[in-house]
Coordinates of C-alpha atoms and ligand atoms in Angstrom, one line a residue:
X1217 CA -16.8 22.6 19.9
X1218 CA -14.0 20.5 21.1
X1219 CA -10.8 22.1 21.8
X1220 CA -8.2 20.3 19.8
X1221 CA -5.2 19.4 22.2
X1222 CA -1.5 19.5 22.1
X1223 CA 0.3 16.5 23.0
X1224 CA 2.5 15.9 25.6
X1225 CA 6.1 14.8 25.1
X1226 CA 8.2 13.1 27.6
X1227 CA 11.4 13.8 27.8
X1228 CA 14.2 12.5 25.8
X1229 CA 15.9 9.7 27.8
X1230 CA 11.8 7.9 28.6
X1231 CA 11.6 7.2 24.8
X1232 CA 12.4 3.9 23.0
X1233 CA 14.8 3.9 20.2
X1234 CA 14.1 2.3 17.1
X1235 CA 17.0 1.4 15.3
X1236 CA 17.9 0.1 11.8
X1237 CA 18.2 -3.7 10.3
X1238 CA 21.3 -4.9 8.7
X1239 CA 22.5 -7.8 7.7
X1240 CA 20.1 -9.6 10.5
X1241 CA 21.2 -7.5 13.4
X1242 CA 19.8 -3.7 14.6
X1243 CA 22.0 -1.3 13.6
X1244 CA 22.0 1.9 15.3
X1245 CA 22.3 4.8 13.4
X1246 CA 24.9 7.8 13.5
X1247 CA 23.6 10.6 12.2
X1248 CA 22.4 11.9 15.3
X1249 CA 19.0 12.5 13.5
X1250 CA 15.6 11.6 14.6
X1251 CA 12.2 11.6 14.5
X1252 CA 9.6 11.2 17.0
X1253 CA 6.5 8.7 17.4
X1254 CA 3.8 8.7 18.6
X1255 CA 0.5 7.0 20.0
X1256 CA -2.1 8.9 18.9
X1257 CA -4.7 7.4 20.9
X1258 CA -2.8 8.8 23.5
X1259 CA -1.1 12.1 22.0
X1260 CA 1.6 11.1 23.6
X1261 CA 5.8 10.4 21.9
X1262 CA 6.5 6.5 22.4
X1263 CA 9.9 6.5 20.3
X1264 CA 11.8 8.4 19.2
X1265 CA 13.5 6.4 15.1
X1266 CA 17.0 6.7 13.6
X1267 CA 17.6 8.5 10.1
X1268 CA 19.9 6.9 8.2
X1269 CA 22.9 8.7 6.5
X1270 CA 23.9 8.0 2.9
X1271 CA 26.8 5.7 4.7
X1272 CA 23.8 3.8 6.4
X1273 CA 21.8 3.3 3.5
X1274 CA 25.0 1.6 1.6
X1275 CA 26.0 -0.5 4.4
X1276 CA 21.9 -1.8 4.2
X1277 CA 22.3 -2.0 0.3
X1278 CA 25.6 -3.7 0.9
X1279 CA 24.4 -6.3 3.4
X1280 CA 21.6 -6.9 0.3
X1281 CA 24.2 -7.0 -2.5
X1282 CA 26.8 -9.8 -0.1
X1283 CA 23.2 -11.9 0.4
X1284 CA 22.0 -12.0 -3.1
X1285 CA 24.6 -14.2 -4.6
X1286 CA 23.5 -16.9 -2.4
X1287 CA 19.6 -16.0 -2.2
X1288 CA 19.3 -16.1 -6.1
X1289 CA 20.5 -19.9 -6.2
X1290 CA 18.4 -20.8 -3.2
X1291 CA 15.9 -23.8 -5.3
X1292 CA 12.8 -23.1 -5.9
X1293 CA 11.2 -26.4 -3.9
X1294 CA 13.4 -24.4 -0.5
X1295 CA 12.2 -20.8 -1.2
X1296 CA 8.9 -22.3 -1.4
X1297 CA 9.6 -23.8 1.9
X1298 CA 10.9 -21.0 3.8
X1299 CA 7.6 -18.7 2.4
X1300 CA 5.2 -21.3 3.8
X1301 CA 7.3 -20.9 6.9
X1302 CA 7.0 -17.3 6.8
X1303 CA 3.5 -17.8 6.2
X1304 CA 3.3 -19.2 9.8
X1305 CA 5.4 -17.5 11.8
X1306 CA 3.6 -14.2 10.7
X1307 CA 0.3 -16.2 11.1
X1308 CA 0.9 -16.9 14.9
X1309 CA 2.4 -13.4 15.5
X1310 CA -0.8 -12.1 14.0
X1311 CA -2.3 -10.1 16.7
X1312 CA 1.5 -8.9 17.8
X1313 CA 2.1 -7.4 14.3
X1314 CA -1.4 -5.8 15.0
X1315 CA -0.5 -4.4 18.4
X1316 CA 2.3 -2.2 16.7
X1317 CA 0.1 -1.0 14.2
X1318 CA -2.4 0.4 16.6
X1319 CA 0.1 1.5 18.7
X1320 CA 1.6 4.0 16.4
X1321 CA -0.9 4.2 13.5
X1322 CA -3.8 4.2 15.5
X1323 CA -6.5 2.2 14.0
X1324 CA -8.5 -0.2 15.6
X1325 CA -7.1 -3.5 16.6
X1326 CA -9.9 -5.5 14.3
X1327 CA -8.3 -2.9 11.4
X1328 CA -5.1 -3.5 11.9
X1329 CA -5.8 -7.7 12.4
X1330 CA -7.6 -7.0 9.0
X1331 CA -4.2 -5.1 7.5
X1332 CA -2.5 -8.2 8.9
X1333 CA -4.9 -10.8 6.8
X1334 CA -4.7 -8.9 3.7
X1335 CA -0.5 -8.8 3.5
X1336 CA -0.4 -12.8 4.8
X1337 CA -2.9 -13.2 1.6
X1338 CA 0.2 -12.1 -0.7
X1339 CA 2.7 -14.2 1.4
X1340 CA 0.5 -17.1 0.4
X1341 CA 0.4 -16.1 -3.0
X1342 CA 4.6 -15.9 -3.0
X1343 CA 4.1 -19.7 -1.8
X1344 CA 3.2 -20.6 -5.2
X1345 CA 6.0 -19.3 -6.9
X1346 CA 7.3 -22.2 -8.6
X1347 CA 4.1 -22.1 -11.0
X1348 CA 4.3 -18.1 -10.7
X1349 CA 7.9 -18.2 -12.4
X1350 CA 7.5 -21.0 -15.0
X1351 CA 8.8 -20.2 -18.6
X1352 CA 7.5 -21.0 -22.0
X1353 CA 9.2 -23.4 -24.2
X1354 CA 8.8 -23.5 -28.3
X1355 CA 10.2 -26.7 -29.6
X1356 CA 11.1 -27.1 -32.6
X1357 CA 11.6 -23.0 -33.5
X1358 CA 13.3 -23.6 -36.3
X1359 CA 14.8 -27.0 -37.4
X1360 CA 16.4 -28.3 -34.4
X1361 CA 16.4 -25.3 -32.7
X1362 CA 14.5 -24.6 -29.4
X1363 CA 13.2 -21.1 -27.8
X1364 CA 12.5 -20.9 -24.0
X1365 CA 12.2 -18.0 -21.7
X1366 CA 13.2 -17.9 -17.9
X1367 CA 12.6 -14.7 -15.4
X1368 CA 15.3 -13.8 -13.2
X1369 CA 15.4 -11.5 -9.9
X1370 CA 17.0 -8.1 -10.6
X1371 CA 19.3 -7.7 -7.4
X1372 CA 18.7 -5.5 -4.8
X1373 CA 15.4 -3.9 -4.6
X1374 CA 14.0 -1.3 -2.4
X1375 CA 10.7 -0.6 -1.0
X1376 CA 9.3 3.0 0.3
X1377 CA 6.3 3.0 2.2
X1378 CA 3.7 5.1 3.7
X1379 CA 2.3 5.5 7.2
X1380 CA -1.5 4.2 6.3
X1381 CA -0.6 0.0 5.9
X1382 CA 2.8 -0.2 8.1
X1383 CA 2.6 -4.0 7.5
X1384 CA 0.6 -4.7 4.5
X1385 CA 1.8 -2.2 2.3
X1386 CA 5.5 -3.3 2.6
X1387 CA 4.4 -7.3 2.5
X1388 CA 2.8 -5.7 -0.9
X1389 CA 6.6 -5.4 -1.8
X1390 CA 9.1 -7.5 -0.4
X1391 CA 6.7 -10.6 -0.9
X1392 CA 7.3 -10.9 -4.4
X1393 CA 10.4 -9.7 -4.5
X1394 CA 12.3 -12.2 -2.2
X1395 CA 10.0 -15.3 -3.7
X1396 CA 11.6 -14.0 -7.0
X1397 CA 15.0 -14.2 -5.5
X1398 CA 15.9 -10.7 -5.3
X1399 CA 16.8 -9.2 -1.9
X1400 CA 15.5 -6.0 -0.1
X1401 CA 15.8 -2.8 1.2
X1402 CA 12.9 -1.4 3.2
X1403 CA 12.2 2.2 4.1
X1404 CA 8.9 2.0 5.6
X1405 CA 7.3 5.4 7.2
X1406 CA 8.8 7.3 10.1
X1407 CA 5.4 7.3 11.9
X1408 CA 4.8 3.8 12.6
X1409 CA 8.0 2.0 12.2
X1410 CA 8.0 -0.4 14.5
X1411 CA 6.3 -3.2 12.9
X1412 CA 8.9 -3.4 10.2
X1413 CA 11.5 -4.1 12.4
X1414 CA 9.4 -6.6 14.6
X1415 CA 8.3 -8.0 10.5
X1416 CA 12.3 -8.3 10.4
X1417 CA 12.9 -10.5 13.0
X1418 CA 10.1 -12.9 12.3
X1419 CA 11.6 -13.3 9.2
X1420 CA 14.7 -14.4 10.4
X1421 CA 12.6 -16.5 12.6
X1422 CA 11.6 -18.2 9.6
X1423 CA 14.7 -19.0 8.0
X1424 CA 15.2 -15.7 5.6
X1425 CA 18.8 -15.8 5.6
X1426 CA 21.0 -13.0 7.1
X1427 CA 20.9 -9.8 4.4
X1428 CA 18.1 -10.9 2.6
X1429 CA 15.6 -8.3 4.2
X1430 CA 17.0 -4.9 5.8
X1431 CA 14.9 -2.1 7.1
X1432 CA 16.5 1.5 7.1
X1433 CA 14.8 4.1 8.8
X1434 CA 14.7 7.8 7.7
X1435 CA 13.5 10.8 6.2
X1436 CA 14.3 12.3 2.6
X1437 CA 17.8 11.3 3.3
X1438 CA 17.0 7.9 3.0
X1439 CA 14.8 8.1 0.5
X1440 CA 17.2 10.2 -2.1
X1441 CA 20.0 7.2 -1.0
X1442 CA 17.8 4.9 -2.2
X1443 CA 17.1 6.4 -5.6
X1444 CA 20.5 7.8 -6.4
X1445 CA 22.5 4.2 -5.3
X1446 CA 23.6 2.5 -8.4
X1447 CA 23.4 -1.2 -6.9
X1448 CA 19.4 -0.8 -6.1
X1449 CA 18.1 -2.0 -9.3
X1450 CA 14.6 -1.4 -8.7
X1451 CA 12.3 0.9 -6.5
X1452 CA 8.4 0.4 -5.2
X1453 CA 6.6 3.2 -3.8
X1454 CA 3.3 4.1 -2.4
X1455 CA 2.5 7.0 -0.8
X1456 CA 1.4 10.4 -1.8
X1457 CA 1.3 11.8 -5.3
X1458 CA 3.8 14.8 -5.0
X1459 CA 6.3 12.3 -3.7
X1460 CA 5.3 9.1 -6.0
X1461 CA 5.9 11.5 -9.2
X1462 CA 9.2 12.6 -7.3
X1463 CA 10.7 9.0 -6.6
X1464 CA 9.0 8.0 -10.0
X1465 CA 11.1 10.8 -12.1
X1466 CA 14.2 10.4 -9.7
X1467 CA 14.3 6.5 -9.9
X1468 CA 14.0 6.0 -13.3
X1469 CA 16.5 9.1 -14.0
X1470 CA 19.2 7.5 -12.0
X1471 CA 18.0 4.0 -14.8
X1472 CA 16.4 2.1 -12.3
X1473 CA 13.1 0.6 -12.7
X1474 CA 10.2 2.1 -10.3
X1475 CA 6.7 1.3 -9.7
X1476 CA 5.1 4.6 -7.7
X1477 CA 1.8 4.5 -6.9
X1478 CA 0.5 7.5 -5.5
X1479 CA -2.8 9.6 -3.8
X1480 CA -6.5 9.1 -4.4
X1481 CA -10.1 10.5 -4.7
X1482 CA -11.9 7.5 -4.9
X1483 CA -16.1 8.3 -5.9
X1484 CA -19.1 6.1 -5.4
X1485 CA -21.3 6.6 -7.7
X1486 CA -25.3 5.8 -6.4
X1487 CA -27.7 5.5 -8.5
X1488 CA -31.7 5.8 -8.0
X1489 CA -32.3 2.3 -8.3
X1490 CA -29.3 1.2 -5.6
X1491 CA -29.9 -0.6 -2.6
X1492 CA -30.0 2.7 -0.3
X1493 CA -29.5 0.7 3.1
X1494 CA -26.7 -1.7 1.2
X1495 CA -24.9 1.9 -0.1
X1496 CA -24.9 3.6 3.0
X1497 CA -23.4 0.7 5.2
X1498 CA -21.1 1.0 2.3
X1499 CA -20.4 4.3 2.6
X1500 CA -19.8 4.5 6.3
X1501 CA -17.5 1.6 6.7
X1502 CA -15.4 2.7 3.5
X1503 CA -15.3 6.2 4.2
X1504 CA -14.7 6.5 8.2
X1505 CA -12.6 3.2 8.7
X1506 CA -9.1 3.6 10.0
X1507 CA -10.7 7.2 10.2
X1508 CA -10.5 7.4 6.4
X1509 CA -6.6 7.0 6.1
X1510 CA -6.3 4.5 3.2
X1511 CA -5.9 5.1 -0.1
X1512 CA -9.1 2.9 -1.1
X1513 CA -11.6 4.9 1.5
X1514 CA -14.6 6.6 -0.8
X1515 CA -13.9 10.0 0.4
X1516 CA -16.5 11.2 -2.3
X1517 CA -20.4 10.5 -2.9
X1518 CA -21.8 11.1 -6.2
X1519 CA -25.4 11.1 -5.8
X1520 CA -27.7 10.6 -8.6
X1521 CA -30.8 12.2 -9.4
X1522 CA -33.4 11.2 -6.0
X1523 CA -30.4 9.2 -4.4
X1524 CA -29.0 12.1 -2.8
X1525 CA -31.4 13.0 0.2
X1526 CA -32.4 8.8 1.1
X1527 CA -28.8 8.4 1.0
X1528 CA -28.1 11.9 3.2
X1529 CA -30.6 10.5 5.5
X1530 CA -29.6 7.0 5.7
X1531 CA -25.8 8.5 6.3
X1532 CA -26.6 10.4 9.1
X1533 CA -29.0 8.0 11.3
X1534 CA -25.5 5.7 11.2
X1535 CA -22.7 8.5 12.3
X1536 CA -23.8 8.2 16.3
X1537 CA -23.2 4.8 16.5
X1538 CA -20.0 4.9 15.5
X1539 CA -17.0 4.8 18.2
X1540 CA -14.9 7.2 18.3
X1541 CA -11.6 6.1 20.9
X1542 CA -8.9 4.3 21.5
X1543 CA -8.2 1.6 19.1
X1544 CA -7.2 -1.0 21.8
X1545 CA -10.8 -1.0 23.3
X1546 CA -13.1 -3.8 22.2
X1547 CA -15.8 -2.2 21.3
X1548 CA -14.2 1.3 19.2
X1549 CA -14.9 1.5 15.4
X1550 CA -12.4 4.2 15.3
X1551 CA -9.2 5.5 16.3
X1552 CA -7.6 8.7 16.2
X1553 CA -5.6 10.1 13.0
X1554 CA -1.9 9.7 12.7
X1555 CA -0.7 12.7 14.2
X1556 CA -1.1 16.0 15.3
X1557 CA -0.7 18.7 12.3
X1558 CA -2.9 15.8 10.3
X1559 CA -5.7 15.7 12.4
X1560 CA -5.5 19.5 12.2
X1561 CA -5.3 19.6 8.7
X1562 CA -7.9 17.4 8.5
X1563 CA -10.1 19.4 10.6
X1564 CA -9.4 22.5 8.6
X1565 CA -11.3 21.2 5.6
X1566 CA -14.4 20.9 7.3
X1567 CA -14.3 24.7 8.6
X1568 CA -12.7 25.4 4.7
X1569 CA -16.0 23.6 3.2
X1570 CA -18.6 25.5 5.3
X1571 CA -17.0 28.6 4.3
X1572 CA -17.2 27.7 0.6
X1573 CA -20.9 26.8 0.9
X1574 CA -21.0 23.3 1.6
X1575 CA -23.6 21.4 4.4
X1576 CA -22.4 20.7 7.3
X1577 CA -24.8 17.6 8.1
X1578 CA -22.1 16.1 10.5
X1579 CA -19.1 18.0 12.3
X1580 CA -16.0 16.1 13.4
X1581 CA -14.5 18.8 15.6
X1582 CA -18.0 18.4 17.7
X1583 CA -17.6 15.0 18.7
X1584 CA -14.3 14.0 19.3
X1585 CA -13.4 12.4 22.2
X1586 CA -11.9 14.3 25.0
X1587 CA -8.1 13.6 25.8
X1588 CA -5.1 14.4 24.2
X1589 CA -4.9 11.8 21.3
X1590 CA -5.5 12.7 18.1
X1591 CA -9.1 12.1 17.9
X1592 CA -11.6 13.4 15.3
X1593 CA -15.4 12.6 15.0
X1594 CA -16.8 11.7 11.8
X1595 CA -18.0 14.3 9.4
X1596 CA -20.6 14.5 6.3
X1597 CA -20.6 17.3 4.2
X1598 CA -23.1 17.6 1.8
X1599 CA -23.7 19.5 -1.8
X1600 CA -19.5 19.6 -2.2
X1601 CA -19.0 21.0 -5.5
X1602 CA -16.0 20.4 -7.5
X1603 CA -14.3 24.0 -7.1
X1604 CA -14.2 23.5 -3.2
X1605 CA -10.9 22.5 -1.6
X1606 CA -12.8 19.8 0.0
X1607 CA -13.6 18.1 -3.7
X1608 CA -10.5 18.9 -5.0
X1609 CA -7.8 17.4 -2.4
X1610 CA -6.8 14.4 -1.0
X1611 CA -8.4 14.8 2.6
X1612 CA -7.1 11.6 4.2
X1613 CA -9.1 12.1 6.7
X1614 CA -12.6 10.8 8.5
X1615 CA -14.4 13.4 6.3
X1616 CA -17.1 12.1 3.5
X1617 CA -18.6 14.5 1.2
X1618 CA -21.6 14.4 -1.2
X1619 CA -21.6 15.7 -4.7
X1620 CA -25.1 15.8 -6.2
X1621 CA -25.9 15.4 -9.9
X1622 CA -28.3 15.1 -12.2
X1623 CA -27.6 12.3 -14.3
X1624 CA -25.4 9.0 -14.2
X1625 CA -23.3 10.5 -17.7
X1626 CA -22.9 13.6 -15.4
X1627 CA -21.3 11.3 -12.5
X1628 CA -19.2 9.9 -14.9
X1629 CA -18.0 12.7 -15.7
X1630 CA -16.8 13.9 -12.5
X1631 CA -15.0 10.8 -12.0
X1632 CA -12.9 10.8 -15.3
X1633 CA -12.3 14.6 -14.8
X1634 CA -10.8 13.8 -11.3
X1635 CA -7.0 14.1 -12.0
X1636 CA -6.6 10.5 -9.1
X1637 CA -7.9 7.4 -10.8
X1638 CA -7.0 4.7 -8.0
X1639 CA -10.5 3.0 -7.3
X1640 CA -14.3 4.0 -7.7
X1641 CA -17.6 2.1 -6.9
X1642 CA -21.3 2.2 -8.5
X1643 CA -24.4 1.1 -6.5
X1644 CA -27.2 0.3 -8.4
X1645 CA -29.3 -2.7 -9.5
X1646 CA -29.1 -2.2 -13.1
X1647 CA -26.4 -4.4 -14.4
X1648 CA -26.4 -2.8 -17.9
X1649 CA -25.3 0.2 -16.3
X1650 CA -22.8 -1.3 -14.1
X1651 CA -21.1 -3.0 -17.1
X1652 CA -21.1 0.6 -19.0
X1653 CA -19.8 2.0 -16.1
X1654 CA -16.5 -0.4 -16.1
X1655 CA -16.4 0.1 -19.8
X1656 CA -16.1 3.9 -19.5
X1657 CA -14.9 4.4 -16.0
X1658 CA -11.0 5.9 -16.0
X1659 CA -9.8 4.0 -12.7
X1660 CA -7.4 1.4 -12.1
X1661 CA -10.0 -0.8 -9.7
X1662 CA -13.8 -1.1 -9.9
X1663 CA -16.3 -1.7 -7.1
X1664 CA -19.5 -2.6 -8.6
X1665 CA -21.5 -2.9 -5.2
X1666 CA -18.5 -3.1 -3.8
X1667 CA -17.3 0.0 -1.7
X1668 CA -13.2 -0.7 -1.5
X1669 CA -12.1 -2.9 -4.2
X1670 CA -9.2 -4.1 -3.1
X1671 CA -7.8 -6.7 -5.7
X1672 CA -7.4 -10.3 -4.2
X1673 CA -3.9 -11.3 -3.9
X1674 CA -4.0 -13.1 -7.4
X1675 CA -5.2 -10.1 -9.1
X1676 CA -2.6 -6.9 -9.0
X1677 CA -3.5 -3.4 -7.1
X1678 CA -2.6 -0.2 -8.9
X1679 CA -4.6 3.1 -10.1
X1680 CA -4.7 5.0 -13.0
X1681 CA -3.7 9.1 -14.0
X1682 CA -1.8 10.3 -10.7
X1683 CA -2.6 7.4 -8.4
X1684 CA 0.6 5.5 -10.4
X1685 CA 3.6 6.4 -12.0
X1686 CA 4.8 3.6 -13.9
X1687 CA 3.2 1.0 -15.5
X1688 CA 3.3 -2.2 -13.1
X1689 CA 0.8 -2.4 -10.5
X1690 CA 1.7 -4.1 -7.4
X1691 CA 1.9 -8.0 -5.7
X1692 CA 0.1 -10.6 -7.8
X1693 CA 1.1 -11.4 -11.6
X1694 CA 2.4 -7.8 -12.3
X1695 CA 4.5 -7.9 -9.0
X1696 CA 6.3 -11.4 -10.3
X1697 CA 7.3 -9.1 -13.5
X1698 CA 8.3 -6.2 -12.0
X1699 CA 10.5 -7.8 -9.7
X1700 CA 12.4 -10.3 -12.9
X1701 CA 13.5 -9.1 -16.0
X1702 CA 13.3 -11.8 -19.3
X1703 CA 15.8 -14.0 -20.7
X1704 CA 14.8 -15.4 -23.7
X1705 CA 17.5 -18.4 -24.8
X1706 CA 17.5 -20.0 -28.6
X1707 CA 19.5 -23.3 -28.5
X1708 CA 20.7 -25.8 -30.7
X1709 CA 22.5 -28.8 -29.6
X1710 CA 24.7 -30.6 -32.8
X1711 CA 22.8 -33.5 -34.3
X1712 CA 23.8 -37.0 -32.3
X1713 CA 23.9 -38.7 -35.8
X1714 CA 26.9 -36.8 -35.5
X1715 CA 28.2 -37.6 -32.5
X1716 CA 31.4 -39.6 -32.3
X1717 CA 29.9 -41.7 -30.3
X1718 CA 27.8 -44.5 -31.6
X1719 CA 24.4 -43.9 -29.7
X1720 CA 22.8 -46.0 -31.9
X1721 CA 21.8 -43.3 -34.8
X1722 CA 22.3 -43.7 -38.4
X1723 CA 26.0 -42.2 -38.3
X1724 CA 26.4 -39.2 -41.0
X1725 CA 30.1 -39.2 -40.3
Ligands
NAD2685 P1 4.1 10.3 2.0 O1 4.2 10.5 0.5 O2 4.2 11.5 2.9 O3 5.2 9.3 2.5 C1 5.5 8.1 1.8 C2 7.0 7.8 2.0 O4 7.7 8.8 1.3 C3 7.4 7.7 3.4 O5 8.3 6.6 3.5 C4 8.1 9.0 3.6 O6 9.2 8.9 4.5 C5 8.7 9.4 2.2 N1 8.7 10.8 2.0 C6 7.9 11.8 2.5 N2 8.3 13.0 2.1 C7 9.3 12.8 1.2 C8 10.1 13.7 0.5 N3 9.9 15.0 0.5 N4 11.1 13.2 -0.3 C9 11.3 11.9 -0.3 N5 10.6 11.0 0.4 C10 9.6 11.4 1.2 O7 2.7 9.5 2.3 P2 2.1 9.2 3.7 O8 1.5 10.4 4.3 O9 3.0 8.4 4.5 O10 0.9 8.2 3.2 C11 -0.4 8.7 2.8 C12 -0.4 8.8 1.3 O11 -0.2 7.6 0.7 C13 -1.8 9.2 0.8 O12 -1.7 10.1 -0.3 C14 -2.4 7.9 0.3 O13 -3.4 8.0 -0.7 C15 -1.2 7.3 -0.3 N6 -1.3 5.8 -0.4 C16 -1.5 5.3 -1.7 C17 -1.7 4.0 -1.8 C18 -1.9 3.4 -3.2 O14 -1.9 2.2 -3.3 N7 -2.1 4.2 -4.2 C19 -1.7 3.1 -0.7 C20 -1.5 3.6 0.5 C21 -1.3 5.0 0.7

């Protein structure tokens, strides 16, 4: 087995800083706290990020509350205009955005180029936010009285972000909320903050206007700021559960609206009749890419009935050729895990299911490449039951296991008694049973044949039970909600028979 190596920290004065953004300039921060970053493909501490104080998390809200008097009258046809510019600035800084990303997250350049493509799809949805934002209008309501209702932005808004989608994630957010008129607040994850603050300047690049977007770095700090500071009206959150039901009941405590979308367990469900080759491409690609760190990777295999050994099998023959490295190289699948203690925690669960009686068909610890970055091979534990730890948490890591049953109403079952409900997937060929199974299924998105159904940018991406506290999913039509509130207006304008003018109506006075 691989010994799993410490990383290597240089010293203080070697690291880059990575400061706030207020009011379009980097603000250093004063609380003399920190946090360090790494590259994990190297195990090695890059930068070392500010934590704001409370003091620095006003001054950002401040900056946000000075900009939105003039943001929220900005027309519709300009907004429009700057988010198409936006649009391409972030288009030609594609690959830079992606740099960042596999710099500090770790996943593999085509990964993060793909977490690039996904986010710019919401920017190009925001570019339609003219039609996104259009009332209704009932003439003639009551005799000559009209009823029309607009949407207007809320304020200041704040985002809170995890470490798995530094760039998409937060475009998730902000998108919809600046194209709405509001203006933001970002506090993206202190393990991979740099692309926020590169994100920052390429949106004063493209014309956002000073205040508009702010990015403050931090820890819990930050975070409480946010939720306790009475001018942020509204607060987005993804991350893990623990914390989502934390900022969910904090937020909305403190009378601010928040959407919180937390953890996930997401099962595929194979049938007998699935395409076994189709399912286990599936399988691989959704459960080891970005070495299983996103909230949409099938972590769990529920194998049906004479499914479970061809699928087993057709698993396994794929694990050698996937790449395990360095991110930056061409030709790796993928990269190392965010950090340290996760990568150890990760590993823990394979050792933690072999103890509780699982199949150890794969081993991750056995085939991680040398160095000191935070690498872990892929791993396939089979017969998981749902009492092992390995069933029962949130892994987050590249670790798929393989729950057999009996019966598709039994796999049901074990997905609807899962207390996450962010996305599932059913492989089979039998469309009856694929429509019963998005009747019955308790999960906020649906994959039938499909491993990671992640929602298009028109459509809205949120889970169900504790994946999301809340009741607004995020980015497409829900996201334009969450981020305006109604205004419903009755008006009734005097009759111009009456007017003291002669307009050329039968005068009644
Ligand atoms: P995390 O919950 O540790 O951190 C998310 C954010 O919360 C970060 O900005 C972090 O600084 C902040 N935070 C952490 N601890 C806090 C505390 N005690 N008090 C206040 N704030 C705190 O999540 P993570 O490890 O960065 O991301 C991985 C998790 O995010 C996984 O559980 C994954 O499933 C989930 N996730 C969910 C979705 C979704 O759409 N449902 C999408 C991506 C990631």
């Amino acid at each position: 087995m691989t010994e799993l190596a410490t990383p290597p920290v240089q010293q203080e004065q070697e690291l880059k800083r990575i400061s706030h953004w207020i009011g379009g300039h980097t603000v250093e921060g004063e609380s003399g706290r920190s946090g360090p970053v790494y590259n994990p493909a190297l195990g090695l501490q890059t930068a070392a990020v500010d934590f704001a104080t409370p003091e620095e998390v006003d001054r950002a809200v401040q900056a946000a509350k000075d900009a939105f008097a003039a943001w929220r009258t900005v027309s519709l046809s300009k907004r429009t205009a700057i988010f198409f510019r936006i649009r391409d600035v972030l288009d030609e800084h594609r690959e830079d955005i992606a740099r960042f990303l596999t710099a500090e997250h770790g996943k593999v350049l085509s990964d993060a180029l793909g977490e690039v493509a996904r986010g710019l799809e919401v920017i190009e949805y925001c570019c339609g936010i003219p039609e996104l934002l259009k009332g209704e209008f009932s003439e003639q309501a009551s005799t000559g009285i009209d009823v029309y209702s607009i949407r207007q932005p809320l304020g200041v808004v704040a985002g809170i972000t995890p470490f798995n989608f530094p760039a998409m994630v937060p475009m998730w957010m902000w998108a919809p909320a600046l194209a709405c008129g509001n203006t933001f607040v970002l506090k993206p994850s202190e393990k991979d903050p740099s692309a926020s603050n590169y994100v920052a300047e390429l949106l004063q690049e493209a014309g956002v206007p000073d205040g508009v977007f702010n990015v403050v770095h931090g820890d819990k700090v930050a975070v409480d700021s946010v939720l306790g500071h009475p001018d942020i009206a509204a607060v987005s959150f993804v991350g893990s559960t623990p914390i989502a039901r934390y900022v969910y009941e904090t937020g909305t405590k403190a009378g601010k609206r928040v959407q919180a979308l937390g953890g996930a367990k997401n099962h595929m469900v194979v049938l007998p009749d699935a395409d076994i080759e189709m399912a286990a491409d599936a399988a691989v690609s959704a459960a080891y890419g970005s070495a299983g760190e996103r909230c949409m990777a099938i972590s769990q295999v529920v194998a049906v009935g004479d499914a479970a050994d061809r699928l087993v099998q057709a698993v396994r023959e794929r694990l050698p050729k996937i790449k395990v490295g360095n991110g930056l190289e061409p030709d790796v699948e993928m990269g190392p895990l965010v950090t340290r203690e996760h990568r150890d925690k990760v590993a823990a669960y394979i050792e933690g299911a072999r103890e509780q009686g699982a199949d150890v068909v794969a081993d991750g610890r056995e085939t991680a490449p040398d160095g000191d970055g935070f690498f872990l091979g892929v791993s396939l534990l089979d017969r998981v039951t749902p009492e092992m730890d390995a069933y029962r948490d949130e892994i987050f890591g590249p670790v798929l296991g393989v729950t057999r049953v009996a019966t598709y109403k039994d796999a049901v079952r074990l997905v609807n008694e899962n207390p996450f409900g962010n996305g599932t997937a059913i492989f089979t060929r039998d469309g009856g049973v694929a429509r019963q199974f998005q009747f019955e299924v308790q999960a906020g998105m649906v994959g039938i044949n499909v491993p990671i159904p992640v929602p298009v940018a028109y459509y809205s991406f949120g889970g169900w039970k504790n994946s999301l506290f809340g009741d607004t999913h995020v980015y497409g039509p829900e996201g334009i909600n969450f981020y305006t509130r109604g205004k419903v207006v009755t008006s009734r304008w005097p009759d111009p028979a009456t007017s003291k003018v002669d307009l050329g109506f039968p005068q009644t006075r």
